[in-house]
């Protein structure tokens, strides 16, 4: 994308309405724009990050054996009456009437819809286990939408739903998602800590919230330091049960669930208290929806059993803000390579100069559709400031002196480290990091 033609609007001033850092940076870097309270349009750079985050989520769901579907945002009230949740859900649910005066709603979650969908096909125990997920917009009319996309009213969620014949099978499905979540967040450069949680209106008896550590997070969390050392990507060969056993054998609790006595029993040097943001929540709730909605299959012994179900959410749009909370400095965002909107920004310090133009174009051509070329007639300082603000993981600075020697100055956003390299080596360095 050439900046001279791009729709990547940055702001110099800090928007007054934004209370938290990620919200301020998302507005200043031109990632999002509010259209109504708690509802946002995603601008090109923001949309690219959102898409990258969703893609990592998708790859890890697929790897864990879940299958992607796409359910609609609009659901019928009648479906929710069958589970008994239509009246319980209260004012968070956006209720709509169509032209035929039928009661509809904008889905806040999809347990009812997926149960009904799966029920049409599942006849016997051989049709299970299955795990179906989608990545779709949700609407919850939050009392206090705030902090930008961190707590929006319309937000993008990945929600997966598992169907098993037995409680033990359902626990195995739960553990598979538990492990997939750790990998998912690790690939985004985040430390995610699963914590035992209340099940709330979703219901059920086994539940974990995944909290990522960030100094500016809303929740206070307490954990054993061993948990911080766990590397979900390096421990790839560990089976799901071993992973979950490891995590549940060490202390980790949010403020609400904190147990002073258990905490005091941990040697002081091994305790860590930190702040965090909930980015995922998983539940095992058994027959809560399958029983009232009639999702039953024939068991191996000829009896009829209601499916054992779980649901597994990830806040995809919230993650974009959470990554910023976890990775920024005074100048702006520092994107991990895995989710960055572009692999690199190429700063041509002297547009119109044959040597800088030539080198910049060559570098730009090495990243089709995945680099920003700052070809604007702007001061160098403004170019540096915008690139730092948007947080491109690499900046390739091309000035007349370097261009005469055929070298670019490569700056790593995360460390500030700079190195002069010939073009081909610069390309290899950037590609090697991604
Ligand atoms: P919270 O406790 O933050 O209100 P929740 O428990 O209502 O979240 P879940 O039903 O568990 O949320 O939804 C799964 C995930 O969706 C959450 O872990 C969170 O990351 C995300 N999420 C929930 N509500 C919002 C929202 N209003 N805006 C953005 N993301 C949200
Ligand atoms: Mg929750």
XYZ file of C-alpha atoms and ligand atoms in Angstrom, residues 89 92 108-109 140 142 145 148-158 201-202 209-210 218 277-283 312-319, ligand 1:
69
model
C -31.158 -13.076 28.917
C -28.224 -7.385 26.925
C -25.190 -12.713 21.681
C -23.968 -16.359 21.472
C -24.633 -7.647 23.482
C -23.721 -3.899 27.382
C -19.690 -0.232 26.520
C -13.168 0.821 22.548
C -13.352 -2.691 21.127
C -12.305 -4.112 24.492
C -15.935 -3.951 25.626
C -18.012 -3.191 22.582
C -21.655 -3.894 21.903
C -20.985 -5.457 18.516
C -17.854 -7.622 18.632
C -16.220 -10.482 16.771
C -16.099 -13.790 18.601
C -14.925 -17.271 17.812
C -25.570 -17.454 32.265
C -24.003 -20.108 29.987
C -11.264 -17.969 31.761
C -8.119 -17.245 29.779
C -8.966 -4.699 34.383
C -7.615 -9.089 30.438
C -10.080 -11.917 29.716
C -9.664 -12.994 26.106
C -11.296 -16.403 26.193
C -13.732 -18.448 28.205
C -14.503 -22.156 27.948
C -17.375 -24.135 29.485
C -15.566 -22.257 23.864
C -15.312 -18.518 23.175
C -12.475 -16.248 22.115
C -12.900 -12.485 21.880
C -11.281 -11.909 18.486
C -11.893 -8.147 18.312
C -11.027 -7.714 22.014
C -7.727 -9.493 21.331
P -16.955 -10.419 30.165
O -16.795 -11.146 31.472
O -15.729 -9.679 29.732
O -18.208 -9.612 30.068
P -18.319 -12.666 29.120
O -18.045 -13.612 30.206
O -19.623 -12.034 29.028
O -17.164 -11.551 29.081
P -18.193 -14.817 27.196
O -19.631 -15.087 27.056
O -17.355 -15.747 27.970
O -17.980 -13.330 27.725
O -17.588 -14.548 25.737
C -16.370 -15.091 25.247
C -15.342 -14.008 24.982
O -15.873 -12.955 24.186
C -14.865 -13.310 26.250
O -13.827 -14.049 26.864
C -14.349 -11.992 25.696
O -13.012 -12.141 25.221
C -15.258 -11.736 24.514
N -16.265 -10.717 24.852
C -17.353 -10.866 25.646
N -18.053 -9.726 25.735
C -17.399 -8.825 24.950
C -17.631 -7.457 24.603
N -18.683 -6.811 25.085
N -16.751 -6.842 23.771
C -15.692 -7.513 23.269
N -15.423 -8.794 23.561
C -16.257 -9.444 24.382
